[in-house]
C-alpha cells in the first residue's frame, strides 16, 4: 500500500468518526472537551448562584434547574449524533429546554441567565432538519427578547441577539455536515455490499464455466474407459491418465479463479475444445491459432469463456455429430469486432430459455461492450459472441 493510500484511509477514518457515537474513552474525552468549550456561557449563571444573593431555596432550585438544563442539552448533542430521537420527541425536548431557560431567567434574573438561550439556539440548529431550524432559531431569538424585556435586560438582549441567531444558523451547517457524513457512511457500506455481491457473481460464473467443462470431459472419458476396459486395457489406462490430468487442471483452474488471477486464453481453449469434442465423438472443425494482435486481454478472455461454454453445451446437450468453430474479424457499424461462432448439427439446444451459462456469458460480454446471439438454426444450434477490438485482427477460421 502506498503512502498516499494510507493517508487517504486515515482521512476517511477520521471522516467516518464524525456523526458516530464515541467508540472508546479517547473519543469520548475528545468529544467531551469539544462540547465542553461551549459551556463557557454558563459562567455567568454559575457566578450568580455562587454570589449568595439568592435564598437557600432559590440557590438549590437554581443549581437543580441549571443541572437539568445542561443534562438535557448534552443529551441532545451526544444522543442525536448517532441514534437520533424521533422528530416529535425531539421537538418536545427542545420546547422543554426553551421553557426551562425562560423559567430560570424569570425567576433568578435575566441579566445573568439570558445566555442559556444560546444553547437553545445551538440545539435547534444542530438537531433539527433545515426547514424546521430556519424558523426555530428566530423563534428562540424572539423568546429571548421577550424574556429579556420582561426582566429589564435590554442591554443583554442587544448583545446576545445577533449571537443567538448567528450561532444557531452556523450550527445548521454543522448538523447538515453530520447528517451528510452519516449518509456517506451508509453509502460506502452499500457500495461495499454491492462489490461483494458482484464478486460472488463473478466467482459463481467462473466456477460454473470451469467445473461444467471439466466435469463433462471427465464423465465422457470415464464412460469411454469403462467401455474399453474389457478388450483394450491399454487404451482404458490412457483414458484414466487423461481423467487424472483433466481433474488436476480443473483443481488448478478453480484455485486460480478463486484468487481472481485466471484469464483463459483463446488459443488454449481452442485446443481444449478439439480434445473435448473428439472425446465425445463429435467431428470438430476448429480454426488455426488466431492472431490476436491488438485485441484487449479482457476481450480475449471473454471469448475464451464463451468458447468453453459453447463446447460444453455441444458435448452435453446437442447430440451432434459435427461442430464447426470460427474466429474471424468483421467490420460493423460499431467498428471492428472479433467474432466467435460455434455451430453444431445436433437436435439439442438451449431448452426453454437461456441457462446459467448463457446468462453469465451475456453479462461478461456486456462488460466489455460485446454481444451474444444464441439460437436454433436450420440444421442445429449456433452461438455467436462478438467483442470490440481496437485494431484490425486477422484470424484463421474453419472451412
Coordinates of N, CA and C in Angstrom, one line a residue, residues 7 17 58 62 73 78 96 104 138 145 191 220 224 230 235 279 286 301 307 311 324 337 360 362 372 375 394 398:
X7 N -2.7 7.5 3.7 CA -3.2 8.8 4.2 C -4.6 9.0 3.8
X17 N -15.7 8.9 11.6 CA -16.0 9.1 13.0 C -16.9 10.3 13.3
X58 N -33.8 29.3 46.8 CA -33.6 29.7 45.4 C -32.3 29.2 44.8
X62 N -32.0 26.8 41.8 CA -31.2 27.3 40.6 C -30.2 26.3 40.1
X73 N -29.4 19.4 27.4 CA -28.6 19.9 26.3 C -27.6 18.9 25.8
X78 N -25.1 14.7 22.3 CA -24.5 13.4 22.2 C -25.4 12.3 21.6
X96 N -39.2 21.9 25.9 CA -38.9 21.9 27.3 C -37.6 22.6 27.6
X104 N -35.9 29.9 34.3 CA -34.7 30.2 35.1 C -34.4 31.7 35.0
X138 N -35.0 31.8 14.8 CA -35.6 33.1 15.0 C -36.6 33.1 16.2
X145 N -35.7 37.7 23.5 CA -36.0 39.1 23.5 C -37.2 39.4 24.4
X191 N -22.1 0.4 -1.1 CA -21.1 0.1 -2.3 C -20.3 -1.1 -2.0
X220 N -17.2 -38.1 -19.8 CA -17.1 -38.7 -21.1 C -15.9 -39.7 -21.1
X224 N -15.9 -43.7 -21.6 CA -15.1 -44.3 -22.7 C -14.1 -45.4 -22.1
X230 N -12.7 -53.9 -20.9 CA -12.6 -55.4 -21.1 C -11.7 -55.8 -22.2
X235 N -5.7 -48.8 -23.8 CA -6.4 -47.6 -24.1 C -7.2 -47.1 -23.0
X279 N -13.2 -36.4 -27.9 CA -13.5 -37.4 -26.9 C -15.0 -37.8 -26.9
X286 N -12.1 -26.9 -36.2 CA -11.6 -25.8 -35.5 C -10.6 -25.0 -36.3
X301 N -10.3 -12.9 -23.1 CA -10.7 -13.8 -22.0 C -12.2 -14.1 -22.1
X307 N -16.3 -19.7 -25.7 CA -16.0 -20.9 -26.4 C -16.1 -22.1 -25.5
X311 N -18.8 -25.2 -26.2 CA -18.4 -26.5 -26.4 C -19.0 -27.5 -25.4
X324 N -18.6 -26.9 -35.9 CA -17.7 -26.0 -36.6 C -17.5 -24.8 -35.7
X337 N -15.1 -5.8 -35.0 CA -15.5 -6.8 -34.0 C -14.8 -8.1 -34.2
X360 N -24.6 -16.0 -17.8 CA -23.3 -15.5 -17.3 C -22.5 -14.9 -18.5
X362 N -23.6 -13.6 -21.3 CA -24.2 -12.3 -21.7 C -23.7 -11.2 -20.8
X372 N -24.0 -11.2 -27.5 CA -24.2 -12.7 -27.6 C -25.5 -13.0 -28.3
X375 N -29.2 -19.4 -30.6 CA -30.5 -19.9 -31.0 C -30.4 -21.0 -32.0
X394 N -6.4 -10.3 -37.9 CA -6.6 -11.3 -38.9 C -6.5 -12.7 -38.2
X398 N -12.3 -22.0 -39.6 CA -12.5 -23.3 -40.1 C -13.1 -23.2 -41.5

